[in-house]
CSV table of C-alpha atoms in Angstrom, one decimal:
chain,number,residue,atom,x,y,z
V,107,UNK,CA,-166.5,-101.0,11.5
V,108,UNK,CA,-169.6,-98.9,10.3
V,109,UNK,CA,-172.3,-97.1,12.3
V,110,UNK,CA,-175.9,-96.4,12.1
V,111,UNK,CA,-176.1,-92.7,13.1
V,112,UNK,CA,-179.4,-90.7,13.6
V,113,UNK,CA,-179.4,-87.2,13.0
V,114,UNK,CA,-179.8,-86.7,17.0
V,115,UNK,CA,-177.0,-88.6,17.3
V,116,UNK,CA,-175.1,-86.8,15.3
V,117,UNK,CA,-175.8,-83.0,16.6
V,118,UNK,CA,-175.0,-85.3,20.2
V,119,UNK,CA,-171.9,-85.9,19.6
V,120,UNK,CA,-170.6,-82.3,17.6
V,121,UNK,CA,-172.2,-80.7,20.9
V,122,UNK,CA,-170.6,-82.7,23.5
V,123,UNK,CA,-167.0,-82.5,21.8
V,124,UNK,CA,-168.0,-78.8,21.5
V,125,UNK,CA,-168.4,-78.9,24.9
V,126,UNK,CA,-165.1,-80.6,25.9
V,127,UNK,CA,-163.0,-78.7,23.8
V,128,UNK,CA,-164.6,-75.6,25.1
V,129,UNK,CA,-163.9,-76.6,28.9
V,130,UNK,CA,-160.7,-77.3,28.2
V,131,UNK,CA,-159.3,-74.5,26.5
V,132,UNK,CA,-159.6,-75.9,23.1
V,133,UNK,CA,-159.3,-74.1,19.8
V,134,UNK,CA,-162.4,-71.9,19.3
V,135,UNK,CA,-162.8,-72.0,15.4
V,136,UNK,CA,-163.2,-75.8,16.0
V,137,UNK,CA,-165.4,-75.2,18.9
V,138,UNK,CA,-168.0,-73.0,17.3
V,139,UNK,CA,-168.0,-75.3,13.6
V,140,UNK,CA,-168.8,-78.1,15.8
V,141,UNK,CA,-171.3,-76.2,17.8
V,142,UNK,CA,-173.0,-74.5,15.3
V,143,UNK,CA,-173.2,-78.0,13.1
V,144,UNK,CA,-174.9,-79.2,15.7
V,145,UNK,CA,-177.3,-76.3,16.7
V,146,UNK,CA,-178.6,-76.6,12.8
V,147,UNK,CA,-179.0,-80.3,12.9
V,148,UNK,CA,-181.3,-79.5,16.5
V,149,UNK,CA,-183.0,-76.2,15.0
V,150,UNK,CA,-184.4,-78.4,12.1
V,151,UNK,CA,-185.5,-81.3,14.2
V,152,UNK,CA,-187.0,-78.5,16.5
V,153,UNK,CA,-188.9,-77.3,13.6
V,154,UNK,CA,-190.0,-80.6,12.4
V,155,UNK,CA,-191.8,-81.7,16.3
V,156,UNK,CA,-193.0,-78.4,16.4
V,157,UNK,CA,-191.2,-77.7,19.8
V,158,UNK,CA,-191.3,-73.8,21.3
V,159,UNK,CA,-186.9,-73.5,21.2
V,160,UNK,CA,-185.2,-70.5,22.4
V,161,UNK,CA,-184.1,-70.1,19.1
V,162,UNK,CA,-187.6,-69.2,18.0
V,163,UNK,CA,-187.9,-67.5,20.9
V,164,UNK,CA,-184.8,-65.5,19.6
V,165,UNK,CA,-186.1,-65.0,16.6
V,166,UNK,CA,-188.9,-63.0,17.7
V,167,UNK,CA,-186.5,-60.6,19.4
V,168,UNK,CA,-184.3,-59.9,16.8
V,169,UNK,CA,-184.1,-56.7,14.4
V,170,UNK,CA,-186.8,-56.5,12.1
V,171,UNK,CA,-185.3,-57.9,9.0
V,172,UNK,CA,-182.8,-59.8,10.0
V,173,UNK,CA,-182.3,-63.8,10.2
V,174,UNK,CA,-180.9,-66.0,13.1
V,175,UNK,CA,-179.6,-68.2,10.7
V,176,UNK,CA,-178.3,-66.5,8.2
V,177,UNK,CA,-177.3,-63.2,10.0
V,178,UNK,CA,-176.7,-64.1,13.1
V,179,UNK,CA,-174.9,-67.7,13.6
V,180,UNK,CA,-173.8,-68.3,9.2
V,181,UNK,CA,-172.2,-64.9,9.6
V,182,UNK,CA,-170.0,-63.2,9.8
V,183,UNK,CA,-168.0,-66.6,11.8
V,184,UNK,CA,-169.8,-69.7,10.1
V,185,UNK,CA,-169.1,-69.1,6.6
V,186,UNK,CA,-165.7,-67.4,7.0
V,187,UNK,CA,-164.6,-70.5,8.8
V,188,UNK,CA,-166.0,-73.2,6.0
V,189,UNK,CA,-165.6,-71.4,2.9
V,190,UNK,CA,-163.0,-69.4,0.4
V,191,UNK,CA,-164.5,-69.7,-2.3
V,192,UNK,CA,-165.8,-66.0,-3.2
V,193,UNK,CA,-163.5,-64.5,-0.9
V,194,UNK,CA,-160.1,-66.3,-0.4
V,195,UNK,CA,-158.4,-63.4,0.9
V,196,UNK,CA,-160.2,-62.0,3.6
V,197,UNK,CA,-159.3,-61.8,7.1
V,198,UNK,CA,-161.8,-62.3,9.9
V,199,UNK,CA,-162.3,-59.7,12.6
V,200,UNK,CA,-163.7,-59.6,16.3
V,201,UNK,CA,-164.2,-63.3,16.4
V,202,UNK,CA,-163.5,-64.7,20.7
V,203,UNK,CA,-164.0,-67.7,22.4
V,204,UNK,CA,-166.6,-65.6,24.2
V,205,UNK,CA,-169.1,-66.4,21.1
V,206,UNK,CA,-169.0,-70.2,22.2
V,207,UNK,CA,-170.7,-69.5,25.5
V,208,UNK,CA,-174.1,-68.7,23.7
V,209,UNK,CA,-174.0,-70.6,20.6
V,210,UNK,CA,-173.4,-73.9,23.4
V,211,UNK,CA,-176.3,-72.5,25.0
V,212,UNK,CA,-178.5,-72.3,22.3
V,213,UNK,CA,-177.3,-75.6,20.9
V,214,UNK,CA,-177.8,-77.6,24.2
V,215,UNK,CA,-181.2,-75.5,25.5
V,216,UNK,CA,-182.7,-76.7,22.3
V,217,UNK,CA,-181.8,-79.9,22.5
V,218,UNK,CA,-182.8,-80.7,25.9
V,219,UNK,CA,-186.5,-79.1,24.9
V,220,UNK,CA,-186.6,-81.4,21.9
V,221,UNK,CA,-185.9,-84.4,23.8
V,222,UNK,CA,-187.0,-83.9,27.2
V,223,UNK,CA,-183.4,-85.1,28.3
V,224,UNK,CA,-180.3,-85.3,27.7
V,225,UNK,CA,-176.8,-86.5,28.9
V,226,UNK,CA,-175.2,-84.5,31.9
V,227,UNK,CA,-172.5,-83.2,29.7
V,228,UNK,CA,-175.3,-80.9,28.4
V,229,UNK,CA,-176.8,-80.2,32.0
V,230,UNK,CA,-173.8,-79.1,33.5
V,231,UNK,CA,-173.9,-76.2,30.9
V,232,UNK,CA,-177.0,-75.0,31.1
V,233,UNK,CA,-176.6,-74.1,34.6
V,234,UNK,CA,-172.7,-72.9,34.2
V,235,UNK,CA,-174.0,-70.6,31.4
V,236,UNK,CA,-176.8,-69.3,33.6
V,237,UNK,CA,-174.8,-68.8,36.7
V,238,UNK,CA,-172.6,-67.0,34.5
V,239,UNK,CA,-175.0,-65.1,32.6
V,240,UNK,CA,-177.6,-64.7,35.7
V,241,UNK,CA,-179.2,-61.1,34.1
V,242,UNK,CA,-180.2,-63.5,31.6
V,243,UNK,CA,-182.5,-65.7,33.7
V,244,UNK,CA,-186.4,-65.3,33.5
V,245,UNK,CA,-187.6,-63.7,36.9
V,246,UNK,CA,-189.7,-66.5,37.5
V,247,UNK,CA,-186.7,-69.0,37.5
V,248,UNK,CA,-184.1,-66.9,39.2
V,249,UNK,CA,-184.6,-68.1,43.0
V,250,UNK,CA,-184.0,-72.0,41.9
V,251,UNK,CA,-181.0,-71.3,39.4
V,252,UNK,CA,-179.7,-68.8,42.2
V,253,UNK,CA,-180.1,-71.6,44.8
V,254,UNK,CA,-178.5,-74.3,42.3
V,255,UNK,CA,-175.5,-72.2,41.4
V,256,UNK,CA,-175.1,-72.2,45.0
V,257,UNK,CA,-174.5,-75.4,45.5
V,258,UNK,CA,-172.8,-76.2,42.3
V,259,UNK,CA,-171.0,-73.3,41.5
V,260,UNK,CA,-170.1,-70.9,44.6
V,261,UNK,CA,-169.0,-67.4,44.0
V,262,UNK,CA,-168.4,-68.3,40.1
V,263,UNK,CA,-169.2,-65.0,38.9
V,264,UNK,CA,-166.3,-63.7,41.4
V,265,UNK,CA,-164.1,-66.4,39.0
V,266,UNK,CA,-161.7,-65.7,35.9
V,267,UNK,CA,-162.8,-67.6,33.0
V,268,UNK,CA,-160.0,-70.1,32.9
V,269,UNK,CA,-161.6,-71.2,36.7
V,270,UNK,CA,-164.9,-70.9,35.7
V,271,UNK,CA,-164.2,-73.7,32.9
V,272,UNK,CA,-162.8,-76.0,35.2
V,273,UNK,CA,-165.5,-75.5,37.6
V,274,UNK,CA,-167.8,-76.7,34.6
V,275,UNK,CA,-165.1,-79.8,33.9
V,276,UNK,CA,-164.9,-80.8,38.2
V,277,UNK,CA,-169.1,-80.5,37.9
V,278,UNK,CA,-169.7,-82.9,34.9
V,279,UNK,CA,-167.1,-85.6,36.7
V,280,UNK,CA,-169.2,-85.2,39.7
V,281,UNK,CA,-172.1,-85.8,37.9
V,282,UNK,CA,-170.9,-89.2,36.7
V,283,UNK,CA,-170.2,-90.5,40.0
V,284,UNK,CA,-174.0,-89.2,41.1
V,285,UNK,CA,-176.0,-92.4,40.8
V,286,UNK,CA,-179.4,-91.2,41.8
V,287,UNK,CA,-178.5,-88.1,39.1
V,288,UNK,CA,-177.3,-90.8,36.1
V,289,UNK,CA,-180.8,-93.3,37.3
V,290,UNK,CA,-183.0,-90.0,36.7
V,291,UNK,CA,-185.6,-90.0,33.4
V,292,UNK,CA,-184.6,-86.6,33.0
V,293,UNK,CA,-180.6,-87.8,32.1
V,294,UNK,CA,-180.0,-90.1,28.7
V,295,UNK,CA,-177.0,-91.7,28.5
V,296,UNK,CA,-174.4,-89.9,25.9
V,297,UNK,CA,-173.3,-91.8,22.8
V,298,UNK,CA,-169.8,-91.4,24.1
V,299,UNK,CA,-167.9,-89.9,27.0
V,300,UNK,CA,-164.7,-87.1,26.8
V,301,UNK,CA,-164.5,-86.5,30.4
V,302,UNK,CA,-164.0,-89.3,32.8
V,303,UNK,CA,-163.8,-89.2,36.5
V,304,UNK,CA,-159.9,-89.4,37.7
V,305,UNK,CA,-158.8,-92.6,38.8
């Protein structure tokens, strides 16, 4: 049976399956091709509304020369991972999961300002990535991400990674089971579900 898919749909889906194989301890390669297919798909879309992302926002921090998409995200991991044909040989250095936090991030930050909501999936990451990544949090917003991460994710900082993933994983199923969360304007529904609540 065929589908009609929009192009929102479509970076959706890469970036909640990014998302899940992420959380779970899933291969990382696969992680950030999904992740960063989908931040493109958002970054032009971004472009198109005219919405202020954090990825122009990046851009207008980054070294004098140098391009977000081409030198920062394309390579040196993008490419290497999709193509062989100029260099079928090479071997890949330095690449860790650790680049998946902030490529999500970026994917899912960008998304949520283009469509002014967006499924919990991609909630619950924006605030594990900022309670993880707290120096990163604009001054102005600190004292309501500290008091969230509070209540969603106690002492997470104090956590190894492989606890602070399943902290993210035990805070989506929540979600789902949050009525008055799910029946909020602010939360769309996804255009499928990878983590369900346990029976």
């Amino acid at each position: 049976m065929t589908e009609k898919i929009t192009k929102i749909e479509a970076a959706q889906r890469q970036l909640i399956t990014a998302i899940e194989l992420f959380l779970r301890g899933g291969e990382p390669v696969s992680v950030y091709s999904l992740a960063t297919n989908a931040w493109e798909v958002i970054d032009a879309l971004c472009t198109k509304e005219g919405i202020d992302s954090l990825s122009d926002e990046t851009r207008e921090n980054i070294t004098t020369g140098s391009e977000l998409k081409k030198d920062l995200i394309n390579s040196p991991y993008r490419n290497f991972f999709k193509h062989a044909d100029r260099d079928p040989d090479s071997v890949l250095e330095g690449f860790s999961d650790l680049e998946n936090d902030h490529i999500i991030f970026l994917s899912v930050e960008d998304y949520i300002r283009l469509n002014k909501k967006s499924p919990v999936e991609l909630q619950v990451y924006q605030l594990w990535y900022l309670s993880i990544n707290i120096d990163k949090v604009a001054h102005e917003a600190l004292a309501d991400i500290l008091a969230a991460t509070e209540v969603m994710f106690p002492s997470i900082k104090e956590q190894n990674r492989e606890r602070q993933k399943s902290m993210a994983l035990q805070a989506i199923t929540d979600a789902y089971g949050d009525r008055e969360l799910n029946d909020s304007p602010e939360v769309e529904k996804a255009y499928h579900r990878l983590f369900e609540p346990s029976a």
